[in-house]
Amino acid sequence: MFRQIVDTLVPKVEEREARALAFVVLEDAFGLSRTDIYLGKDTVFSEEDTIRLEKILRRLEQGEPVQYAIGTAQFCDLTFRVTPDTLIPRPETEELVGWVASLLPSDAPCSVLDVGTGTGCIAISLAKQFPRAQVMAWDISEGALAVAQQNAQANGVVVDFCRTDVLEVVNESAASAPSRDALYIVSNPPYICERERAEMETHVLDYEPASALFVPDTDPLLFYRALARLGQQLKAAAVLVEINQAYGQETVEMFQSNGYSNVELRRDIYGKDRMIKAVR
């Protein structure tokens, strides 16, 4: 079956990519172990599974990302449902979750607010690691919030989801701090400039929600200014964000100009400026 999938995909993609896709399909969609796949163990597919596999392969042949084709993505050792309403969780964002986790107290109450939650991968991963934390998550997309709620239930955690536009909240006086002592704001907001579309892969442009990706060329730090102000309004202990590598220093300086005295820029596993922690 592994070789059949690879041979089906090779005309569309390189052998290496086809093999990677085949592993993901057989592991995540059909629950086969990587060891069994490597050993080439025979697996008898039911008629239903065979039909499902054929549908997945057709979607992959059309260039659809494998996570959408199979309907799930792996993140922080958890499984998340993904749909065209949500971005596909990326490994780089796992590093942001790890940074937040290193700051959260394990023996005291705290709150986490995930702004622009999408699949809920950040909020849910933190709620899983810190069951005593009060975890909240905002998004402007009803579709994304529905998916995130399903993911929270599937992963056995409680997250308070709310349809909220951070750009509107920071211009109102209604924002108030949660009841617990220490609040940490975390976000992977839209940060790709419109002019960067030409450098992006087709499967991202054609399938992932543009509203979760792009900001105007004239205002690349749009959401970071809002998050900096939100952190002030809610008296957050820290604001941690994923960023556009092209604007690392500019984002640091923006937080500093908004009253954050301790601002740290970190690179990801690929050596790119990828995340910032800002403390007032």
mmCIF file of C-alpha atoms in Angstrom:
data_model
loop_
_atom_site.group_PDB
_atom_site.id
_atom_site.type_symbol
_atom_site.label_atom_id
_atom_site.label_comp_id
_atom_site.label_asym_id
_atom_site.label_seq_id
_atom_site.Cartn_x
_atom_site.Cartn_y
_atom_site.Cartn_z
ATOM 1 C CA MET A 1 0.000 0.000 0.000
ATOM 2 C CA PHE A 2 2.867 2.373 0.827
ATOM 3 C CA ARG A 3 4.438 1.885 -2.595
ATOM 4 C CA GLN A 4 1.073 2.257 -4.282
ATOM 5 C CA ILE A 5 0.541 5.647 -2.669
ATOM 6 C CA VAL A 6 4.060 6.785 -3.573
ATOM 7 C CA ASP A 7 3.683 5.688 -7.199
ATOM 8 C CA THR A 8 0.353 7.506 -7.413
ATOM 9 C CA LEU A 9 1.850 10.766 -6.148
ATOM 10 C CA VAL A 10 5.251 10.720 -7.888
ATOM 11 C CA PRO A 11 3.974 12.231 -11.167
ATOM 12 C CA LYS A 12 2.861 15.267 -9.128
ATOM 13 C CA VAL A 13 5.691 15.566 -6.598
ATOM 14 C CA GLU A 14 9.234 14.329 -6.077
ATOM 15 C CA GLU A 15 9.847 10.835 -4.703
ATOM 16 C CA ARG A 16 10.997 12.180 -1.329
ATOM 17 C CA GLU A 17 7.846 14.254 -0.866
ATOM 18 C CA ALA A 18 5.643 11.392 -2.054
ATOM 19 C CA ARG A 19 7.188 9.061 0.532
ATOM 20 C CA ALA A 20 6.661 11.628 3.300
ATOM 21 C CA LEU A 21 3.018 12.049 2.281
ATOM 22 C CA ALA A 22 2.504 8.292 2.203
ATOM 23 C CA PHE A 23 3.775 7.946 5.775
ATOM 24 C CA VAL A 24 1.465 10.721 7.002
ATOM 25 C CA VAL A 25 -1.563 9.228 5.261
ATOM 26 C CA LEU A 26 -1.004 5.699 6.554
ATOM 27 C CA GLU A 27 -0.067 6.801 10.088
ATOM 28 C CA ASP A 28 -2.520 9.619 10.740
ATOM 29 C CA ALA A 29 -5.488 8.632 8.600
ATOM 30 C CA PHE A 30 -5.383 4.857 9.036
ATOM 31 C CA GLY A 31 -3.493 4.353 12.309
ATOM 32 C CA LEU A 32 -0.674 2.206 10.929
ATOM 33 C CA SER A 33 2.598 2.224 12.846
ATOM 34 C CA ARG A 34 5.737 3.481 11.158
ATOM 35 C CA THR A 35 7.469 0.205 12.018
ATOM 36 C CA ASP A 36 4.835 -1.826 10.184
ATOM 37 C CA ILE A 37 5.064 0.539 7.227
ATOM 38 C CA TYR A 38 8.864 0.199 7.108
ATOM 39 C CA LEU A 39 8.619 -3.584 7.324
ATOM 40 C CA GLY A 40 6.076 -3.613 4.532
ATOM 41 C CA LYS A 41 3.558 -5.616 6.533
ATOM 42 C CA ASP A 42 0.478 -6.468 4.551
ATOM 43 C CA THR A 43 -2.587 -4.550 5.627
ATOM 44 C CA VAL A 44 -6.046 -5.493 4.462
ATOM 45 C CA PHE A 45 -8.107 -2.391 3.832
ATOM 46 C CA SER A 46 -11.862 -2.586 4.163
ATOM 47 C CA GLU A 47 -13.972 -1.382 1.270
ATOM 48 C CA GLU A 48 -14.752 1.760 3.251
ATOM 49 C CA ASP A 49 -11.057 2.458 3.930
ATOM 50 C CA THR A 50 -10.184 1.804 0.293
ATOM 51 C CA ILE A 51 -12.756 4.362 -0.845
ATOM 52 C CA ARG A 52 -11.464 6.853 1.718
ATOM 53 C CA LEU A 53 -7.869 6.337 0.593
ATOM 54 C CA GLU A 54 -8.837 6.905 -3.038
ATOM 55 C CA LYS A 55 -10.528 10.169 -2.098
ATOM 56 C CA ILE A 56 -7.466 11.298 -0.132
ATOM 57 C CA LEU A 57 -5.159 10.489 -3.039
ATOM 58 C CA ARG A 58 -7.336 12.445 -5.462
ATOM 59 C CA ARG A 59 -7.192 15.470 -3.186
ATOM 60 C CA LEU A 60 -3.416 15.163 -2.843
ATOM 61 C CA GLU A 61 -3.031 14.886 -6.604
ATOM 62 C CA GLN A 62 -4.855 18.206 -6.909
ATOM 63 C CA GLY A 63 -2.303 19.842 -4.623
ATOM 64 C CA GLU A 64 -4.359 20.008 -1.430
ATOM 65 C CA PRO A 65 -2.252 19.914 1.756
ATOM 66 C CA VAL A 66 -2.178 16.447 3.290
ATOM 67 C CA GLN A 67 -3.576 17.718 6.603
ATOM 68 C CA TYR A 68 -6.728 18.967 4.896
ATOM 69 C CA ALA A 69 -6.984 15.827 2.795
ATOM 70 C CA ILE A 70 -6.958 13.554 5.846
ATOM 71 C CA GLY A 71 -8.665 16.073 8.131
ATOM 72 C CA THR A 72 -6.134 16.095 10.979
ATOM 73 C CA ALA A 73 -2.738 17.460 11.970
ATOM 74 C CA GLN A 74 -0.305 16.551 14.734
ATOM 75 C CA PHE A 75 0.867 19.250 17.156
ATOM 76 C CA CYS A 76 2.635 18.893 20.504
ATOM 77 C CA ASP A 77 1.901 15.142 20.462
ATOM 78 C CA LEU A 78 -1.827 15.803 20.145
ATOM 79 C CA THR A 79 -4.182 15.320 17.196
ATOM 80 C CA PHE A 80 -6.137 18.292 15.884
ATOM 81 C CA ARG A 81 -8.958 18.433 13.395
ATOM 82 C CA VAL A 82 -8.242 20.903 10.600
ATOM 83 C CA THR A 83 -10.560 22.401 7.988
ATOM 84 C CA PRO A 84 -10.329 25.224 5.435
ATOM 85 C CA ASP A 85 -11.517 27.511 8.272
ATOM 86 C CA THR A 86 -8.213 26.982 10.091
ATOM 87 C CA LEU A 87 -4.523 27.249 9.423
ATOM 88 C CA ILE A 88 -2.517 24.048 9.556
ATOM 89 C CA PRO A 89 -0.472 23.986 12.811
ATOM 90 C CA ARG A 90 3.265 24.359 12.157
ATOM 91 C CA PRO A 91 6.264 22.896 14.022
ATOM 92 C CA GLU A 92 7.626 26.406 14.634
ATOM 93 C CA THR A 93 4.542 27.215 16.690
ATOM 94 C CA GLU A 94 5.329 24.246 18.933
ATOM 95 C CA GLU A 95 8.452 26.165 19.925
ATOM 96 C CA LEU A 96 6.299 29.115 20.964
ATOM 97 C CA VAL A 97 4.150 26.783 23.078
ATOM 98 C CA GLY A 98 7.294 25.412 24.698
ATOM 99 C CA TRP A 99 8.476 28.923 25.567
ATOM 100 C CA VAL A 100 5.131 29.800 27.142
ATOM 101 C CA ALA A 101 5.132 26.502 29.055
ATOM 102 C CA SER A 102 8.566 27.294 30.507
ATOM 103 C CA LEU A 103 7.107 30.442 32.080
ATOM 104 C CA LEU A 104 3.828 29.171 33.502
ATOM 105 C CA PRO A 105 3.817 28.324 37.208
ATOM 106 C CA SER A 106 3.102 24.676 37.903
ATOM 107 C CA ASP A 107 2.098 25.267 41.530
ATOM 108 C CA ALA A 108 0.010 28.453 41.327
ATOM 109 C CA PRO A 109 -3.105 29.623 39.496
ATOM 110 C CA CYS A 110 -2.562 31.464 36.238
ATOM 111 C CA SER A 111 -4.427 32.436 33.100
ATOM 112 C CA VAL A 112 -3.552 32.092 29.428
ATOM 113 C CA LEU A 113 -5.223 34.007 26.601
ATOM 114 C CA ASP A 114 -4.613 32.724 23.059
ATOM 115 C CA VAL A 115 -5.477 35.418 20.513
ATOM 116 C CA GLY A 116 -6.343 34.118 17.036
ATOM 117 C CA THR A 117 -6.667 30.522 18.133
ATOM 118 C CA GLY A 118 -7.539 28.812 14.814
ATOM 119 C CA THR A 119 -7.595 25.077 15.518
ATOM 120 C CA GLY A 120 -7.008 25.848 19.186
ATOM 121 C CA CYS A 121 -3.641 24.105 19.017
ATOM 122 C CA ILE A 122 -1.823 26.604 21.267
ATOM 123 C CA ALA A 123 -4.556 26.946 23.877
ATOM 124 C CA ILE A 124 -5.362 23.240 23.983
ATOM 125 C CA SER A 125 -1.720 22.148 24.180
ATOM 126 C CA LEU A 126 -1.154 24.486 27.139
ATOM 127 C CA ALA A 127 -4.401 23.424 28.828
ATOM 128 C CA LYS A 128 -3.269 19.813 28.488
ATOM 129 C CA GLN A 129 0.075 20.563 30.132
ATOM 130 C CA PHE A 130 -1.340 22.884 32.810
ATOM 131 C CA PRO A 131 -4.711 21.582 33.990
ATOM 132 C CA ARG A 132 -4.849 24.188 36.784
ATOM 133 C CA ALA A 133 -4.567 27.087 34.351
ATOM 134 C CA GLN A 134 -7.573 29.081 33.191
ATOM 135 C CA VAL A 135 -7.201 29.003 29.390
ATOM 136 C CA MET A 136 -9.121 31.335 27.097
ATOM 137 C CA ALA A 137 -8.999 31.631 23.322
ATOM 138 C CA TRP A 138 -10.253 34.271 20.880
ATOM 139 C CA ASP A 139 -10.865 34.190 17.154
ATOM 140 C CA ILE A 140 -12.965 36.208 14.713
ATOM 141 C CA SER A 141 -13.984 33.128 12.704
ATOM 142 C CA GLU A 142 -17.063 31.202 13.809
ATOM 143 C CA GLY A 143 -15.879 28.267 11.702
ATOM 144 C CA ALA A 144 -12.483 28.191 13.378
ATOM 145 C CA LEU A 145 -14.034 28.430 16.840
ATOM 146 C CA ALA A 146 -16.323 25.476 16.071
ATOM 147 C CA VAL A 147 -13.290 23.393 15.051
ATOM 148 C CA ALA A 148 -11.324 24.531 18.109
ATOM 149 C CA GLN A 149 -14.177 23.566 20.429
ATOM 150 C CA GLN A 150 -14.287 20.097 18.876
ATOM 151 C CA ASN A 151 -10.537 19.786 19.327
ATOM 152 C CA ALA A 152 -10.753 20.770 22.993
ATOM 153 C CA GLN A 153 -13.400 18.129 23.618
ATOM 154 C CA ALA A 154 -11.459 15.483 21.696
ATOM 155 C CA ASN A 155 -8.323 16.195 23.711
ATOM 156 C CA GLY A 156 -10.120 16.272 27.052
ATOM 157 C CA VAL A 157 -9.499 19.879 28.101
ATOM 158 C CA VAL A 158 -11.606 22.900 28.979
ATOM 159 C CA VAL A 159 -10.934 26.128 27.101
ATOM 160 C CA ASP A 160 -13.131 29.219 27.180
ATOM 161 C CA PHE A 161 -13.604 30.122 23.505
ATOM 162 C CA CYS A 162 -14.971 33.506 22.485
ATOM 163 C CA ARG A 163 -15.599 35.237 19.155
ATOM 164 C CA THR A 164 -13.544 38.380 19.621
ATOM 165 C CA ASP A 165 -11.648 40.734 17.309
ATOM 166 C CA VAL A 166 -8.543 41.967 19.102
ATOM 167 C CA LEU A 167 -8.395 45.008 16.789
ATOM 168 C CA GLU A 168 -11.780 46.083 18.099
ATOM 169 C CA VAL A 169 -11.238 45.176 21.745
ATOM 170 C CA VAL A 170 -8.180 47.390 22.156
ATOM 171 C CA ASN A 171 -10.155 50.371 20.919
ATOM 172 C CA GLU A 172 -12.833 49.858 23.550
ATOM 173 C CA SER A 173 -12.773 50.362 27.282
ATOM 174 C CA ALA A 174 -14.565 47.067 27.917
ATOM 175 C CA ALA A 175 -11.484 44.865 28.111
ATOM 176 C CA SER A 176 -10.933 43.651 31.646
ATOM 177 C CA ALA A 177 -8.418 41.360 33.291
ATOM 178 C CA PRO A 178 -9.363 37.739 34.120
ATOM 179 C CA SER A 179 -9.847 36.846 37.755
ATOM 180 C CA ARG A 180 -6.593 34.990 38.325
ATOM 181 C CA ASP A 181 -3.277 36.511 39.335
ATOM 182 C CA ALA A 182 -0.887 35.981 36.431
ATOM 183 C CA LEU A 183 -2.058 36.370 32.819
ATOM 184 C CA TYR A 184 0.041 35.302 29.842
ATOM 185 C CA ILE A 185 -1.051 36.393 26.371
ATOM 186 C CA VAL A 186 0.101 34.229 23.468
ATOM 187 C CA SER A 187 -0.622 34.670 19.779
ATOM 188 C CA ASN A 188 0.316 33.536 16.299
ATOM 189 C CA PRO A 189 -1.443 36.386 14.493
ATOM 190 C CA PRO A 190 -1.608 37.201 10.769
ATOM 191 C CA TYR A 191 1.813 38.583 9.836
ATOM 192 C CA ILE A 192 2.536 37.900 6.150
ATOM 193 C CA CYS A 193 2.536 41.026 3.975
ATOM 194 C CA GLU A 194 0.462 40.966 0.811
ATOM 195 C CA ARG A 195 3.587 41.522 -1.299
ATOM 196 C CA GLU A 196 5.008 38.229 0.009
ATOM 197 C CA ARG A 197 2.333 36.215 -1.819
ATOM 198 C CA ALA A 198 4.650 35.797 -4.807
ATOM 199 C CA GLU A 199 7.149 33.898 -2.637
ATOM 200 C CA MET A 200 4.605 31.510 -1.117
ATOM 201 C CA GLU A 201 3.721 27.986 -2.135
ATOM 202 C CA THR A 202 0.564 27.454 -4.150
ATOM 203 C CA HIS A 203 -0.954 24.926 -1.750
ATOM 204 C CA VAL A 204 -0.871 27.548 1.025
ATOM 205 C CA LEU A 205 -2.377 30.319 -1.089
ATOM 206 C CA ASP A 206 -5.056 28.092 -2.581
ATOM 207 C CA TYR A 207 -6.232 26.332 0.564
ATOM 208 C CA GLU A 208 -5.395 28.116 3.822
ATOM 209 C CA PRO A 209 -7.587 31.020 5.050
ATOM 210 C CA ALA A 210 -6.165 34.342 3.882
ATOM 211 C CA SER A 211 -7.643 36.202 6.856
ATOM 212 C CA ALA A 212 -5.371 34.206 9.170
ATOM 213 C CA LEU A 213 -2.273 34.844 7.062
ATOM 214 C CA PHE A 214 -2.083 38.340 5.622
ATOM 215 C CA VAL A 215 -1.696 41.923 6.776
ATOM 216 C CA PRO A 216 -1.508 45.083 4.647
ATOM 217 C CA ASP A 217 1.887 45.955 3.192
ATOM 218 C CA THR A 218 1.484 49.391 4.759
ATOM 219 C CA ASP A 219 1.019 48.030 8.286
ATOM 220 C CA PRO A 220 2.956 44.782 8.894
ATOM 221 C CA LEU A 221 2.852 45.225 12.696
ATOM 222 C CA LEU A 222 -0.917 45.798 12.830
ATOM 223 C CA PHE A 223 -1.703 42.915 15.176
ATOM 224 C CA TYR A 224 1.419 43.283 17.309
ATOM 225 C CA ARG A 225 0.505 46.845 18.265
ATOM 226 C CA ALA A 226 -2.944 45.602 19.233
ATOM 227 C CA LEU A 227 -1.444 42.767 21.308
ATOM 228 C CA ALA A 228 0.956 45.168 23.023
ATOM 229 C CA ARG A 229 -1.947 47.407 23.975
ATOM 230 C CA LEU A 230 -4.024 44.425 25.090
ATOM 231 C CA GLY A 231 -1.198 43.321 27.353
ATOM 232 C CA GLN A 232 -1.227 46.743 28.972
ATOM 233 C CA GLN A 233 -5.009 46.801 29.349
ATOM 234 C CA LEU A 234 -5.105 43.364 30.954
ATOM 235 C CA LYS A 235 -1.926 43.874 33.001
ATOM 236 C CA ALA A 236 -0.423 40.741 31.471
ATOM 237 C CA ALA A 237 2.634 39.168 33.031
ATOM 238 C CA ALA A 238 4.021 38.640 29.528
ATOM 239 C CA VAL A 239 3.028 38.686 25.868
ATOM 240 C CA LEU A 240 4.533 35.965 23.659
ATOM 241 C CA VAL A 241 4.046 36.031 19.894
ATOM 242 C CA GLU A 242 5.139 34.338 16.706
ATOM 243 C CA ILE A 243 6.453 36.876 14.200
ATOM 244 C CA ASN A 244 7.409 37.528 10.605
ATOM 245 C CA GLN A 245 11.170 36.947 10.409
ATOM 246 C CA ALA A 246 11.511 40.020 8.190
ATOM 247 C CA TYR A 247 10.343 42.304 11.017
ATOM 248 C CA GLY A 248 12.091 40.883 14.056
ATOM 249 C CA GLN A 249 13.897 44.015 15.218
ATOM 250 C CA GLU A 250 11.014 46.279 14.240
ATOM 251 C CA THR A 251 8.652 44.192 16.361
ATOM 252 C CA VAL A 252 11.055 44.320 19.317
ATOM 253 C CA GLU A 253 11.263 48.102 19.044
ATOM 254 C CA MET A 254 7.482 48.406 18.788
ATOM 255 C CA PHE A 255 7.000 46.539 22.087
ATOM 256 C CA GLN A 256 9.722 48.639 23.701
ATOM 257 C CA SER A 257 8.085 51.861 22.533
ATOM 258 C CA ASN A 258 4.830 50.641 24.091
ATOM 259 C CA GLY A 259 6.279 50.348 27.571
ATOM 260 C CA TYR A 260 7.704 46.812 27.581
ATOM 261 C CA SER A 261 11.123 47.013 29.226
ATOM 262 C CA ASN A 262 12.127 43.357 28.853
ATOM 263 C CA VAL A 263 11.756 42.195 25.228
ATOM 264 C CA GLU A 264 13.477 39.045 23.974
ATOM 265 C CA LEU A 265 13.719 37.883 20.357
ATOM 266 C CA ARG A 266 14.283 34.180 19.678
ATOM 267 C CA ARG A 267 15.132 32.214 16.571
ATOM 268 C CA ASP A 268 13.404 28.980 15.595
ATOM 269 C CA ILE A 269 14.993 25.616 14.801
ATOM 270 C CA TYR A 270 15.704 26.885 11.286
ATOM 271 C CA GLY A 271 17.665 29.898 12.555
ATOM 272 C CA LYS A 272 14.980 32.442 11.651
ATOM 273 C CA ASP A 273 13.769 35.246 13.905
ATOM 274 C CA ARG A 274 10.453 33.665 14.905
ATOM 275 C CA MET A 275 9.131 34.647 18.346
ATOM 276 C CA ILE A 276 9.177 37.399 20.930
ATOM 277 C CA LYS A 277 8.541 37.580 24.657
ATOM 278 C CA ALA A 278 7.623 41.009 25.980
ATOM 279 C CA VAL A 279 7.392 41.803 29.696
ATOM 280 C CA ARG A 280 6.191 45.153 30.976
#
